[in-house]
XYZ file of N, CA, C and O in Angstrom:
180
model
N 111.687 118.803 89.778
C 112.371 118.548 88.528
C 113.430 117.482 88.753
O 114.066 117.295 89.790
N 113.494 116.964 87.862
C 114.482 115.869 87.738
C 115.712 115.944 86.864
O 115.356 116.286 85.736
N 116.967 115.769 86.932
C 117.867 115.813 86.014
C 119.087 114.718 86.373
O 119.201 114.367 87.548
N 120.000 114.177 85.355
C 120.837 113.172 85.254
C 121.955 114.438 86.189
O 121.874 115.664 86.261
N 122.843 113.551 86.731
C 123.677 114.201 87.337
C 125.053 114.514 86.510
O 126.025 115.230 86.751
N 124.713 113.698 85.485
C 126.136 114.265 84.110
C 125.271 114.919 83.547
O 125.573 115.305 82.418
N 124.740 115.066 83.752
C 124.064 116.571 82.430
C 123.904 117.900 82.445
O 122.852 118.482 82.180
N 125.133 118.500 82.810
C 125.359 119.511 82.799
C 125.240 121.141 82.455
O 125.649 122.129 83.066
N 124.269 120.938 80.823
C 123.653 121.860 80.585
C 122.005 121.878 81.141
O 121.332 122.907 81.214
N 121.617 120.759 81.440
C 120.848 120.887 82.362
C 120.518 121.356 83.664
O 119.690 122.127 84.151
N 121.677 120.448 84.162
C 122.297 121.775 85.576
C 121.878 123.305 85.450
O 121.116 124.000 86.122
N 122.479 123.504 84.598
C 123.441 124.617 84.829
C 122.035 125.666 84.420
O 121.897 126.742 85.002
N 120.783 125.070 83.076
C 119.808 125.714 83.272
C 119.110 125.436 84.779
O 119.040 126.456 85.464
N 118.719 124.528 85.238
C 117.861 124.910 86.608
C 118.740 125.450 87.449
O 118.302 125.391 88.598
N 119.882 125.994 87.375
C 120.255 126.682 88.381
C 120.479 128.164 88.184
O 120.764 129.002 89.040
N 120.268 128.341 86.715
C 119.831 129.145 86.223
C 118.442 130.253 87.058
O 118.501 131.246 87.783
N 117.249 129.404 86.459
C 115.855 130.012 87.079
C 115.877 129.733 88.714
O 114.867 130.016 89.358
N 116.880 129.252 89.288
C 116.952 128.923 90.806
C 116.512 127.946 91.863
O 116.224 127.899 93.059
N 116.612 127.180 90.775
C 116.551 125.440 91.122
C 117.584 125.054 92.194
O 118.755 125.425 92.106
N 117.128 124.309 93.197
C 118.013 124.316 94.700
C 118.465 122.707 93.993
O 117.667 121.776 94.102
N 119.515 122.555 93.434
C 120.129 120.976 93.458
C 120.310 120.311 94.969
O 120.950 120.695 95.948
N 119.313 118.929 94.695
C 119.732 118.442 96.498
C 120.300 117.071 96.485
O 119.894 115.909 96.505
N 121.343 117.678 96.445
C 122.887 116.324 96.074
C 122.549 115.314 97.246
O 123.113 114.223 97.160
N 121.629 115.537 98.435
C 121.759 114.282 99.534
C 120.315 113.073 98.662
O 119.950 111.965 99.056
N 120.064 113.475 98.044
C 118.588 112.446 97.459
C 119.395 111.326 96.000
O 119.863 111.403 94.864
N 119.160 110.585 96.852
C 119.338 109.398 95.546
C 118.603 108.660 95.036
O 117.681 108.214 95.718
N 118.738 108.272 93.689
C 117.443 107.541 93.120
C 117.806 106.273 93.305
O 118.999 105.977 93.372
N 116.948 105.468 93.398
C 116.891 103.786 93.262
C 116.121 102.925 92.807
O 115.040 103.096 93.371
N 116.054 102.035 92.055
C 115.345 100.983 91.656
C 115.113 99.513 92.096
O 116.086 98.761 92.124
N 113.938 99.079 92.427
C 113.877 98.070 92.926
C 112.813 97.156 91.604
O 111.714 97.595 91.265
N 113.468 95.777 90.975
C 112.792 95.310 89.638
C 113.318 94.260 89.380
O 114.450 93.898 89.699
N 112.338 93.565 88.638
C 112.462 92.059 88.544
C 112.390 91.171 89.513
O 111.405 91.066 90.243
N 113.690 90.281 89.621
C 113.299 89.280 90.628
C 113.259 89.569 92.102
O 112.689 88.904 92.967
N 114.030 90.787 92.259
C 113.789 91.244 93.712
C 112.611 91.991 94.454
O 112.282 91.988 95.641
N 111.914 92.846 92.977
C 110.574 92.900 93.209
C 109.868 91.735 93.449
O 109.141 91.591 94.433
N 110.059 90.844 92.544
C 109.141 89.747 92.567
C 109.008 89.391 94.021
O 107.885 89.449 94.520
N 109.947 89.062 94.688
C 109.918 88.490 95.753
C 109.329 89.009 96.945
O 108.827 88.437 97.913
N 109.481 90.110 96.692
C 109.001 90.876 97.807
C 107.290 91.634 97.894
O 106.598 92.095 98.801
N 107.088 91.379 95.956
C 105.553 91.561 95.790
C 104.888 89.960 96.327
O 103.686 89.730 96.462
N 105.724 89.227 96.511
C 105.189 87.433 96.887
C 104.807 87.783 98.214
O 103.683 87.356 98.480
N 105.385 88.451 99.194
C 104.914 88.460 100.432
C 104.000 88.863 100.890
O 103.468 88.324 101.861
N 103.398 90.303 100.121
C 102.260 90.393 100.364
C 101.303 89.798 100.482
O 101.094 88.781 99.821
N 100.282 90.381 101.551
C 99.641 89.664 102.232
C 97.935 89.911 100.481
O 97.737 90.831 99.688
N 97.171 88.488 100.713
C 96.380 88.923 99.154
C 95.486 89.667 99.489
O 95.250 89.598 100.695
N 94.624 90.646 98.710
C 93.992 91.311 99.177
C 91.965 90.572 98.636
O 90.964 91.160 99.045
């Protein structure tokens, strides 16, 4: 499950039914031109 980390009534349900919150995992995005660049390197198939 996934939830915003300000969203609190969300929280507070999965911890509810006993949802383990795992505060060490962070999300990230990689998009646009820095994708771009790095989809350029690939090798073509």
């Amino acid at each position: 499950m996934v939830v915003r980390d300000r969203n609190d009534p969300a929280i507070g349900f999965r911890r509810a039914i006993g949802a383990e919150l795992l505060g060490e995992w962070t999300v990230c995005r990689l998009s646009g031109e820095p994708l771009a660049g790095h989809a350029a390197l690939a090798p073509a198939s």
